[in-house]
Amino acid sequence: MTASLPDPNDPARSHDPFVDWVRQATPYIHAHRGRTFVVAFGGEAVADPRFPDLVHDIALLHGLGIRLVLVHGARPQIEARLAGRGAQLRYVNGLRITDQTALACVKEAAGMVRVEIEALLSLGLANSPMAGVRIPVVSGNFVTARPLGVIDGVDYAHTGAVRRVDRQTLRSVL
């Protein structure tokens, strides 16, 4: 007895859109499993009421065997903290001048955003897309910055640029 494959042109064959979608996605799943994705998003995304949907998508990628590095911003959260303290917001050439008050607000806002992201990644309610998901989270000082200093007579104080990313440590953590 020989087995035969179903005739794809058979009108009696059911065409389930979900099954078709999975079949079409499978080559991409195989191609990206074990890879590392860097997902960067601004603080605006975190403040958006649909941010949990993005976290569910991140959990899906994790479930497909993709290693993830999340890089988040916090500009609106920082600006809200500065406004709450009545601090003067000063921008030059699109960069915020980060004085001592602004630096304190940056630390507070970045910490709160990180905690919010970690909390959503830990949400494993039985009736949610995160049910049964375990995503270990590690944060650290993988990026070293350098101060911009004084440019064209403007002291940027604590505003800086990326000096290096500690890829070796990051890889070992992943």
GROMACS .gro file of C-alpha atoms in nm:
model
  174
    1MET     CA    1   0.000   0.000   0.000
    2THR     CA    2   0.137   0.339  -0.093
    3ALA     CA    3   0.045   0.664   0.067
    4SER     CA    4  -0.036   0.959  -0.150
    5LEU     CA    5  -0.037   1.327  -0.073
    6PRO     CA    6  -0.366   1.514  -0.091
    7ASP     CA    7  -0.430   1.684  -0.422
    8PRO     CA    8  -0.391   2.060  -0.360
    9ASN     CA    9  -0.645   2.126  -0.637
   10ASP     CA   10  -0.912   1.906  -0.477
   11PRO     CA   11  -1.212   2.136  -0.411
   12ALA     CA   12  -1.307   1.921  -0.111
   13ARG     CA   13  -0.976   2.011   0.060
   14SER     CA   14  -1.037   2.272   0.328
   15HIS     CA   15  -0.845   2.597   0.308
   16ASP     CA   16  -0.798   2.716   0.661
   17PRO     CA   17  -0.645   3.068   0.645
   18PHE     CA   18  -0.462   3.010   0.973
   19VAL     CA   19  -0.299   2.691   0.846
   20ASP     CA   20  -0.204   2.867   0.523
   21TRP     CA   21  -0.054   3.154   0.724
   22VAL     CA   22   0.151   2.916   0.941
   23ARG     CA   23   0.279   2.735   0.632
   24GLN     CA   24   0.384   3.065   0.476
   25ALA     CA   25   0.551   3.182   0.798
   26THR     CA   26   0.742   2.859   0.865
   27PRO     CA   27   1.044   2.938   0.641
   28TYR     CA   28   1.090   3.270   0.823
   29ILE     CA   29   1.063   3.102   1.162
   30HIS     CA   30   1.337   2.855   1.065
   31ALA     CA   31   1.552   3.131   0.915
   32HIS     CA   32   1.542   3.348   1.229
   33ARG     CA   33   1.539   3.097   1.516
   34GLY     CA   34   1.852   3.146   1.725
   35ARG     CA   35   1.917   3.493   1.582
   36THR     CA   36   1.938   3.810   1.785
   37PHE     CA   37   1.702   4.099   1.713
   38VAL     CA   38   1.760   4.446   1.852
   39VAL     CA   39   1.419   4.606   1.902
   40ALA     CA   40   1.436   4.981   1.963
   41PHE     CA   41   1.134   5.192   2.052
   42GLY     CA   42   1.078   5.534   2.200
   43GLY     CA   43   0.916   5.634   2.524
   44GLU     CA   44   0.613   5.731   2.315
   45ALA     CA   45   0.553   5.361   2.247
   46VAL     CA   46   0.569   5.281   2.618
   47ALA     CA   47   0.316   5.556   2.694
   48ASP     CA   48   0.077   5.433   2.424
   49PRO     CA   49  -0.222   5.235   2.557
   50ARG     CA   50  -0.146   4.966   2.296
   51PHE     CA   51   0.204   4.905   2.433
   52PRO     CA   52   0.098   4.569   2.586
   53ASP     CA   53   0.027   4.452   2.228
   54LEU     CA   54   0.390   4.524   2.137
   55VAL     CA   55   0.501   4.329   2.444
   56HIS     CA   56   0.286   4.035   2.329
   57ASP     CA   57   0.459   4.050   1.990
   58ILE     CA   58   0.796   4.053   2.165
   59ALA     CA   59   0.687   3.746   2.364
   60LEU     CA   60   0.587   3.576   2.038
   61LEU     CA   61   0.932   3.640   1.891
   62HIS     CA   62   1.089   3.497   2.208
   63GLY     CA   63   0.865   3.190   2.176
   64LEU     CA   64   0.988   3.141   1.820
   65GLY     CA   65   1.344   3.110   1.948
   66ILE     CA   66   1.465   3.462   1.875
   67ARG     CA   67   1.699   3.627   2.125
   68LEU     CA   68   1.594   3.984   2.195
   69VAL     CA   69   1.772   4.299   2.297
   70LEU     CA   70   1.526   4.574   2.384
   71VAL     CA   71   1.644   4.933   2.363
   72HIS     CA   72   1.389   5.181   2.493
   73GLY     CA   73   1.369   5.554   2.502
   74ALA     CA   74   1.207   5.768   2.768
   75ARG     CA   75   1.192   6.121   2.626
   76PRO     CA   76   0.825   6.197   2.710
   77GLN     CA   77   0.866   6.048   3.057
   78ILE     CA   78   1.179   6.258   3.116
   79GLU     CA   79   1.010   6.574   2.991
   80ALA     CA   80   0.709   6.509   3.214
   81ARG     CA   81   0.936   6.478   3.517
   82LEU     CA   82   1.124   6.795   3.423
   83ALA     CA   83   0.796   6.983   3.380
   84GLY     CA   84   0.676   6.848   3.716
   85ARG     CA   85   0.982   7.000   3.881
   86GLY     CA   86   0.939   7.326   3.694
   87ALA     CA   87   1.278   7.276   3.531
   88GLN     CA   88   1.374   7.464   3.219
   89LEU     CA   89   1.389   7.241   2.908
   90ARG     CA   90   1.673   7.354   2.686
   91TYR     CA   91   1.752   7.203   2.347
   92VAL     CA   92   2.039   7.290   2.116
   93ASN     CA   93   2.069   7.126   1.774
   94GLY     CA   94   1.796   6.877   1.871
   95LEU     CA   95   1.978   6.763   2.186
   96ARG     CA   96   1.859   6.829   2.539
   97ILE     CA   97   2.111   6.997   2.765
   98THR     CA   98   2.130   6.754   3.055
   99ASP     CA   99   2.215   6.945   3.371
  100GLN     CA  100   2.205   6.795   3.723
  101THR     CA  101   1.826   6.832   3.753
  102ALA     CA  102   1.770   6.680   3.410
  103LEU     CA  103   2.010   6.393   3.490
  104ALA     CA  104   1.805   6.306   3.801
  105CYS     CA  105   1.488   6.307   3.589
  106VAL     CA  106   1.655   6.089   3.325
  107LYS     CA  107   1.751   5.830   3.586
  108GLU     CA  108   1.402   5.826   3.739
  109ALA     CA  109   1.221   5.806   3.406
  110ALA     CA  110   1.452   5.541   3.256
  111GLY     CA  111   1.415   5.330   3.570
  112MET     CA  112   1.036   5.355   3.567
  113VAL     CA  113   1.017   5.267   3.196
  114ARG     CA  114   1.244   4.966   3.251
  115VAL     CA  115   1.030   4.844   3.540
  116GLU     CA  116   0.712   4.888   3.332
  117ILE     CA  117   0.859   4.683   3.047
  118GLU     CA  118   0.980   4.410   3.284
  119ALA     CA  119   0.640   4.396   3.454
  120LEU     CA  120   0.461   4.351   3.122
  121LEU     CA  121   0.710   4.082   3.017
  122SER     CA  122   0.635   3.900   3.344
  123LEU     CA  123   0.260   3.912   3.303
  124GLY     CA  124   0.154   3.550   3.260
  125LEU     CA  125  -0.220   3.562   3.318
  126ALA     CA  126  -0.394   3.245   3.208
  127ASN     CA  127  -0.631   3.425   2.972
  128SER     CA  128  -0.370   3.652   2.809
  129PRO     CA  129  -0.134   3.607   2.514
  130MET     CA  130   0.143   3.582   2.775
  131ALA     CA  131  -0.004   3.268   2.937
  132GLY     CA  132   0.270   3.022   3.025
  133VAL     CA  133   0.544   3.245   2.890
  134ARG     CA  134   0.866   3.274   3.086
  135ILE     CA  135   1.092   3.547   2.956
  136PRO     CA  136   1.397   3.605   3.173
  137VAL     CA  137   1.497   3.971   3.173
  138VAL     CA  138   1.843   4.109   3.232
  139SER     CA  139   1.932   4.474   3.229
  140GLY     CA  140   2.275   4.618   3.269
  141ASN     CA  141   2.538   4.868   3.178
  142PHE     CA  142   2.613   4.729   2.832
  143VAL     CA  143   2.649   5.075   2.680
  144THR     CA  144   2.924   5.318   2.773
  145ALA     CA  145   2.869   5.683   2.689
  146ARG     CA  146   3.104   5.975   2.648
  147PRO     CA  147   3.011   6.334   2.724
  148LEU     CA  148   2.970   6.562   2.424
  149GLY     CA  149   3.147   6.839   2.610
  150VAL     CA  150   3.149   7.192   2.472
  151ILE     CA  151   3.057   7.229   2.105
  152ASP     CA  152   3.043   7.571   1.939
  153GLY     CA  153   3.042   7.736   2.281
  154VAL     CA  154   2.753   7.523   2.415
  155ASP     CA  155   2.825   7.308   2.721
  156TYR     CA  156   2.609   6.998   2.683
  157ALA     CA  157   2.683   6.903   3.047
  158HIS     CA  158   2.577   6.535   3.096
  159THR     CA  159   2.444   6.488   2.742
  160GLY     CA  160   2.651   6.225   2.569
  161ALA     CA  161   2.694   5.988   2.281
  162VAL     CA  162   2.755   5.614   2.270
  163ARG     CA  163   3.122   5.534   2.317
  164ARG     CA  164   3.088   5.157   2.293
  165VAL     CA  165   2.853   4.865   2.335
  166ASP     CA  166   2.986   4.570   2.538
  167ARG     CA  167   2.887   4.308   2.281
  168GLN     CA  168   3.090   4.031   2.443
  169THR     CA  169   2.906   4.056   2.776
  170LEU     CA  170   2.575   4.105   2.600
  171ARG     CA  171   2.631   3.788   2.395
  172SER     CA  172   2.722   3.588   2.704
  173VAL     CA  173   2.405   3.706   2.880
  174LEU     CA  174   2.193   3.615   2.577
   0.00000   0.00000   0.00000
